[in-house]
PDB file of C-alpha atoms in Angstrom:
ATOM      1  CA  LEU C 327      38.909 -29.518 -16.863  1.00 79.00           C
ATOM      2  CA  LEU C 328      37.362 -27.059 -19.314  1.00 86.00           C
ATOM      3  CA  GLU C 329      34.232 -29.231 -19.646  1.00 90.00           C
ATOM      4  CA  MET C 330      33.878 -29.325 -15.876  1.00 90.00           C
ATOM      5  CA  GLN C 331      34.088 -25.525 -15.637  1.00 92.00           C
ATOM      6  CA  VAL C 332      31.522 -25.116 -18.419  1.00 92.00           C
ATOM      7  CA  LYS C 333      29.170 -27.537 -16.618  1.00 93.00           C
ATOM      8  CA  ARG C 334      29.574 -25.586 -13.356  1.00 94.00           C
ATOM      9  CA  LEU C 335      28.857 -22.310 -15.126  1.00 93.00           C
ATOM     10  CA  ARG C 336      25.746 -23.786 -16.768  1.00 94.00           C
ATOM     11  CA  ASP C 337      24.544 -25.147 -13.430  1.00 94.00           C
ATOM     12  CA  GLU C 338      25.140 -21.751 -11.814  1.00 95.00           C
ATOM     13  CA  GLN C 339      23.293 -20.024 -14.670  1.00 94.00           C
ATOM     14  CA  SER C 340      20.344 -22.398 -14.239  1.00 94.00           C
ATOM     15  CA  ARG C 341      20.266 -21.766 -10.505  1.00 94.00           C
ATOM     16  CA  LEU C 342      20.391 -17.993 -11.017  1.00 95.00           C
ATOM     17  CA  MET C 343      17.606 -18.143 -13.622  1.00 95.00           C
ATOM     18  CA  GLU C 344      15.418 -20.108 -11.201  1.00 95.00           C
ATOM     19  CA  MET C 345      16.069 -17.523  -8.485  1.00 94.00           C
ATOM     20  CA  LEU C 346      15.295 -14.659 -10.852  1.00 94.00           C
ATOM     21  CA  THR C 347      12.058 -16.338 -11.949  1.00 92.00           C
ATOM     22  CA  SER C 348      11.098 -16.798  -8.302  1.00 92.00           C
ATOM     23  CA  PHE C 349      11.837 -13.121  -7.519  1.00 91.00           C
ATOM     24  CA  VAL C 350       9.749 -11.950 -10.479  1.00 93.00           C
ATOM     25  CA  SER C 351       6.875 -14.222  -9.444  1.00 89.00           C
ATOM     26  CA  THR C 352       7.027 -12.946  -5.854  1.00 85.00           C
ATOM     27  CA  GLY C 353       7.078  -9.374  -7.136  1.00 90.00           C
ATOM     28  CA  GLN C 354       3.971 -10.030  -9.244  1.00 90.00           C
ATOM     29  CA  ASP C 355       2.202 -11.611  -6.260  1.00 85.00           C
ATOM     30  CA  ASN C 356       3.123  -8.617  -4.092  1.00 87.00           C
ATOM     31  CA  GLU C 357       1.890  -6.170  -6.725  1.00 91.00           C
ATOM     32  CA  ASP C 358      -1.403  -8.069  -6.978  1.00 90.00           C
ATOM     33  CA  LEU C 359      -1.804  -8.030  -3.192  1.00 88.00           C
ATOM     34  CA  PHE C 360      -0.965  -4.315  -3.081  1.00 91.00           C
ATOM     35  CA  LEU C 361      -3.602  -3.501  -5.700  1.00 93.00           C
ATOM     36  CA  LYS C 362      -6.205  -5.550  -3.842  1.00 93.00           C
ATOM     37  CA  SER C 363      -5.365  -3.884  -0.520  1.00 93.00           C
ATOM     38  CA  LYS C 364      -5.482  -0.464  -2.199  1.00 95.00           C
ATOM     39  CA  THR C 365      -8.989  -1.235  -3.487  1.00 95.00           C
ATOM     40  CA  LEU C 366     -10.089  -2.269   0.015  1.00 96.00           C
ATOM     41  CA  THR C 367      -8.501   0.787   1.630  1.00 95.00           C
ATOM     42  CA  LEU C 368     -10.282   3.158  -0.754  1.00 95.00           C
ATOM     43  CA  ALA C 369     -13.600   1.344  -0.251  1.00 96.00           C
ATOM     44  CA  LEU C 370     -13.199   1.579   3.527  1.00 95.00           C
ATOM     45  CA  ILE C 371     -12.515   5.301   3.335  1.00 94.00           C
ATOM     46  CA  GLU C 372     -15.774   5.699   1.390  1.00 94.00           C
ATOM     47  CA  ALA C 373     -17.776   3.583   3.860  1.00 94.00           C
ATOM     48  CA  LYS C 374     -20.522   5.537   5.599  1.00 92.00           C
ATOM     49  CA  ASP C 375     -20.768   3.635   8.875  1.00 93.00           C
ATOM     50  CA  VAL C 376     -19.551   0.597  10.778  1.00 93.00           C
ATOM     51  CA  GLY C 377     -22.127  -1.657   9.091  1.00 94.00           C
ATOM     52  CA  SER C 378     -20.799  -0.799   5.646  1.00 95.00           C
ATOM     53  CA  ILE C 379     -17.215  -1.249   6.897  1.00 96.00           C
ATOM     54  CA  VAL C 380     -18.088  -4.771   8.081  1.00 96.00           C
ATOM     55  CA  GLU C 381     -19.825  -5.584   4.790  1.00 97.00           C
ATOM     56  CA  THR C 382     -16.887  -4.227   2.754  1.00 97.00           C
ATOM     57  CA  VAL C 383     -14.254  -6.189   4.702  1.00 97.00           C
ATOM     58  CA  GLU C 384     -16.192  -9.451   4.708  1.00 97.00           C
ATOM     59  CA  SER C 385     -16.969  -9.318   0.994  1.00 96.00           C
ATOM     60  CA  PHE C 386     -13.347  -8.349   0.215  1.00 96.00           C
ATOM     61  CA  PHE C 387     -11.918 -11.413   1.938  1.00 95.00           C
ATOM     62  CA  GLN C 388     -14.548 -13.783   0.551  1.00 95.00           C
ATOM     63  CA  ASP C 389     -14.960 -12.436  -2.987  1.00 95.00           C
ATOM     64  CA  ILE C 390     -11.536 -10.943  -3.779  1.00 93.00           C
ATOM     65  CA  ILE C 391      -9.093 -12.916  -1.600  1.00 91.00           C
ATOM     66  CA  GLY C 392     -11.053 -16.188  -1.750  1.00 91.00           C
ATOM     67  CA  ALA C 393     -11.516 -16.930   1.951  1.00 93.00           C
ATOM     68  CA  ASP C 394     -14.257 -19.431   2.742  1.00 94.00           C
ATOM     69  CA  THR C 395     -15.565 -17.165   5.489  1.00 94.00           C
ATOM     70  CA  CYS C 396     -14.773 -13.815   7.040  1.00 96.00           C
ATOM     71  CA  ASN C 397     -16.313 -12.131  10.054  1.00 95.00           C
ATOM     72  CA  LEU C 398     -15.523  -8.675  11.398  1.00 97.00           C
ATOM     73  CA  VAL C 399     -17.127  -8.049  14.761  1.00 96.00           C
ATOM     74  CA  LEU C 400     -16.830  -5.452  17.494  1.00 95.00           C
ATOM     75  CA  VAL C 401     -17.180  -6.857  21.001  1.00 95.00           C
ATOM     76  CA  SER C 402     -16.840  -5.695  24.578  1.00 94.00           C
ATOM     77  CA  ASP C 403     -13.848  -6.375  26.806  1.00 92.00           C
ATOM     78  CA  GLN C 404     -15.936  -8.924  28.715  1.00 94.00           C
ATOM     79  CA  GLU C 405     -16.859 -10.784  25.500  1.00 94.00           C
ATOM     80  CA  VAL C 406     -13.164 -10.944  24.513  1.00 93.00           C
ATOM     81  CA  GLN C 407     -12.270 -12.326  27.946  1.00 93.00           C
ATOM     82  CA  GLU C 408     -15.007 -14.962  27.638  1.00 93.00           C
ATOM     83  CA  LEU C 409     -13.815 -15.955  24.164  1.00 91.00           C
ATOM     84  CA  GLU C 410     -10.252 -16.106  25.437  1.00 91.00           C
ATOM     85  CA  SER C 411     -11.376 -18.291  28.336  1.00 92.00           C
ATOM     86  CA  VAL C 412     -13.273 -20.822  26.210  1.00 90.00           C
ATOM     87  CA  THR C 413     -10.746 -21.015  23.341  1.00 90.00           C
ATOM     88  CA  GLY C 414      -7.503 -20.698  25.307  1.00 89.00           C
ATOM     89  CA  ILE C 415      -6.266 -18.223  22.679  1.00 89.00           C
ATOM     90  CA  GLU C 416      -4.751 -15.009  24.027  1.00 89.00           C
ATOM     91  CA  MET C 417      -6.793 -12.109  22.703  1.00 89.00           C
ATOM     92  CA  ASN C 418      -4.281  -9.325  23.273  1.00 88.00           C
ATOM     93  CA  LYS C 419      -4.608  -6.034  21.427  1.00 89.00           C
ATOM     94  CA  ASN C 420      -2.922  -6.183  17.991  1.00 88.00           C
ATOM     95  CA  SER C 421      -2.242  -9.910  18.184  1.00 91.00           C
ATOM     96  CA  ILE C 422      -2.651 -12.237  15.222  1.00 93.00           C
ATOM     97  CA  HIS C 423      -3.183 -15.974  15.508  1.00 91.00           C
ATOM     98  CA  MET C 424      -3.199 -18.252  12.522  1.00 91.00           C
ATOM     99  CA  GLY C 425      -3.219 -21.941  11.913  1.00 88.00           C
ATOM    100  CA  PRO C 426      -5.239 -25.116  11.901  1.00 89.00           C
ATOM    101  CA  PHE C 427      -6.884 -24.751  15.317  1.00 87.00           C
ATOM    102  CA  SER C 428      -8.741 -27.621  16.965  1.00 88.00           C
ATOM    103  CA  GLN C 429     -12.257 -28.355  15.709  1.00 88.00           C
ATOM    104  CA  GLU C 430     -13.688 -27.135  19.019  1.00 89.00           C
ATOM    105  CA  LYS C 431     -11.876 -23.781  18.740  1.00 89.00           C
ATOM    106  CA  MET C 432     -12.850 -23.377  15.094  1.00 89.00           C
ATOM    107  CA  SER C 433     -16.508 -24.017  15.958  1.00 89.00           C
ATOM    108  CA  LEU C 434     -16.388 -21.466  18.779  1.00 88.00           C
ATOM    109  CA  LEU C 435     -14.648 -18.859  16.639  1.00 90.00           C
ATOM    110  CA  PHE C 436     -16.539 -19.321  13.372  1.00 90.00           C
ATOM    111  CA  LYS C 437     -19.806 -21.012  14.414  1.00 87.00           C
ATOM    112  CA  ASP C 438     -19.111 -23.365  11.500  1.00 82.00           C
ATOM    113  CA  ASN C 439     -17.928 -26.967  11.794  1.00 83.00           C
ATOM    114  CA  GLU C 440     -16.463 -26.939   8.277  1.00 88.00           C
ATOM    115  CA  MET C 441     -13.706 -24.412   8.985  1.00 89.00           C
ATOM    116  CA  LEU C 442     -10.362 -26.150   9.529  1.00 90.00           C
ATOM    117  CA  SER C 443      -7.846 -23.278   9.655  1.00 90.00           C
ATOM    118  CA  GLY C 444      -8.089 -19.598  10.301  1.00 92.00           C
ATOM    119  CA  VAL C 445      -6.629 -16.209  11.032  1.00 94.00           C
ATOM    120  CA  ILE C 446      -7.754 -14.230  14.067  1.00 94.00           C
ATOM    121  CA  SER C 447      -6.634 -10.621  14.329  1.00 95.00           C
ATOM    122  CA  ILE C 448      -7.519  -8.540  17.362  1.00 96.00           C
ATOM    123  CA  PHE C 449      -7.520  -4.751  17.572  1.00 96.00           C
ATOM    124  CA  LYS C 450      -8.765  -2.094  19.979  1.00 94.00           C
ATOM    125  CA  VAL C 451     -11.204   0.623  18.958  1.00 92.00           C
ATOM    126  CA  LYS C 452     -12.126   3.014  21.763  1.00 87.00           C
ATOM    127  CA  ASP C 453     -13.950   0.896  24.379  1.00 90.00           C
ATOM    128  CA  LYS C 454     -14.414  -2.132  22.100  1.00 93.00           C
ATOM    129  CA  PHE C 455     -12.285  -4.863  20.592  1.00 95.00           C
ATOM    130  CA  GLY C 456     -12.396  -5.711  16.923  1.00 96.00           C
ATOM    131  CA  LEU C 457     -12.031  -9.303  15.806  1.00 96.00           C
ATOM    132  CA  LEU C 458     -11.184 -10.012  12.198  1.00 96.00           C
ATOM    133  CA  LYS C 459     -11.754 -13.739  11.661  1.00 95.00           C
ATOM    134  CA  ILE C 460     -10.864 -15.359   8.352  1.00 95.00           C
ATOM    135  CA  GLY C 461     -11.556 -19.060   7.906  1.00 93.00           C
ATOM    136  CA  SER C 462     -10.821 -21.822   5.423  1.00 93.00           C
ATOM    137  CA  ARG C 463     -12.031 -25.361   4.832  1.00 91.00           C
ATOM    138  CA  ASP C 464      -8.429 -26.194   3.865  1.00 89.00           C
ATOM    139  CA  GLN C 465      -6.451 -27.231   6.933  1.00 86.00           C
ATOM    140  CA  THR C 466      -3.175 -26.057   5.360  1.00 83.00           C
ATOM    141  CA  LYS C 467      -4.438 -22.680   4.083  1.00 84.00           C
ATOM    142  CA  TYR C 468      -3.347 -20.653   7.100  1.00 83.00           C
ATOM    143  CA  LEU C 469      -0.321 -22.233   8.693  1.00 76.00           C
ATOM    144  CA  GLY C 470       1.002 -20.739  11.895  1.00 63.00           C
ATOM    145  CA  ASP C 471       4.306 -19.668  10.348  1.00 61.00           C
ATOM    146  CA  GLY C 472       2.807 -17.428   7.664  1.00 63.00           C
ATOM    147  CA  ASP C 473       3.702 -13.821   7.021  1.00 72.00           C
ATOM    148  CA  THR C 474       1.323 -11.516   8.860  1.00 83.00           C
ATOM    149  CA  ALA C 475       2.325  -8.160   7.286  1.00 87.00           C
ATOM    150  CA  PHE C 476      -0.735  -8.088   5.001  1.00 89.00           C
ATOM    151  CA  ILE C 477      -3.147  -8.909   7.837  1.00 92.00           C
ATOM    152  CA  GLU C 478      -1.455  -6.353  10.116  1.00 93.00           C
ATOM    153  CA  TYR C 479      -1.832  -3.680   7.453  1.00 94.00           C
ATOM    154  CA  ILE C 480      -5.497  -4.476   6.789  1.00 95.00           C
ATOM    155  CA  ARG C 481      -6.227  -4.689  10.526  1.00 95.00           C
ATOM    156  CA  ASP C 482      -4.649  -1.275  11.129  1.00 96.00           C
ATOM    157  CA  VAL C 483      -6.576   0.299   8.240  1.00 96.00           C
ATOM    158  CA  ILE C 484      -9.848  -1.175   9.535  1.00 96.00           C
ATOM    159  CA  ALA C 485      -9.172   0.080  13.078  1.00 95.00           C
ATOM    160  CA  SER C 486      -8.296   3.574  11.831  1.00 95.00           C
ATOM    161  CA  VAL C 487     -11.367   3.827   9.630  1.00 95.00           C
ATOM    162  CA  ILE C 488     -13.667   2.613  12.406  1.00 94.00           C
ATOM    163  CA  GLU C 489     -12.125   5.209  14.754  1.00 92.00           C
ATOM    164  CA  LEU C 490     -12.845   7.913  12.182  1.00 89.00           C
ATOM    165  CA  LYS C 491     -16.445   6.754  11.731  1.00 81.00           C
ATOM    166  CA  ASP C 492     -16.948   7.224  15.475  1.00 67.00           C
ATOM    167  CA  VAL C 493     -18.212   3.839  16.688  1.00 52.00           C
TER     168      VAL C 493
END
């Protein structure tokens, strides 16, 4: 009986150590992501115009985050409706879509046949819509069930900075 209790306690200790290790790892990942987003936020605040905002965001996602491609574009309401019509993806203000979209949709969104999964974030800036499009050649990189808090935060910062720069 005593041996069985000791075994249970050791198993429980092992399980708790694994959980603790996982929490520490997640905390380190979150700190890393926070520091990267802080760097982007400060760079966006320093940006002089919309062109430098676009360049900053695209290079951040490609060079710092490691995305295969990133496009930040401002389009008219009509262009968003056309894109929505041809892709079948709802382009509502503040919506985020992620996943391994069909090859046809990926080609329409990224103008690149090598992209297999992506994140599309839509935001409104005055009379235009902003589209933040992040793509990957890895079909499993952006699965549809991923956490969108980071993308929401970045999208909101981008929209606010563009508003301040007076599009």
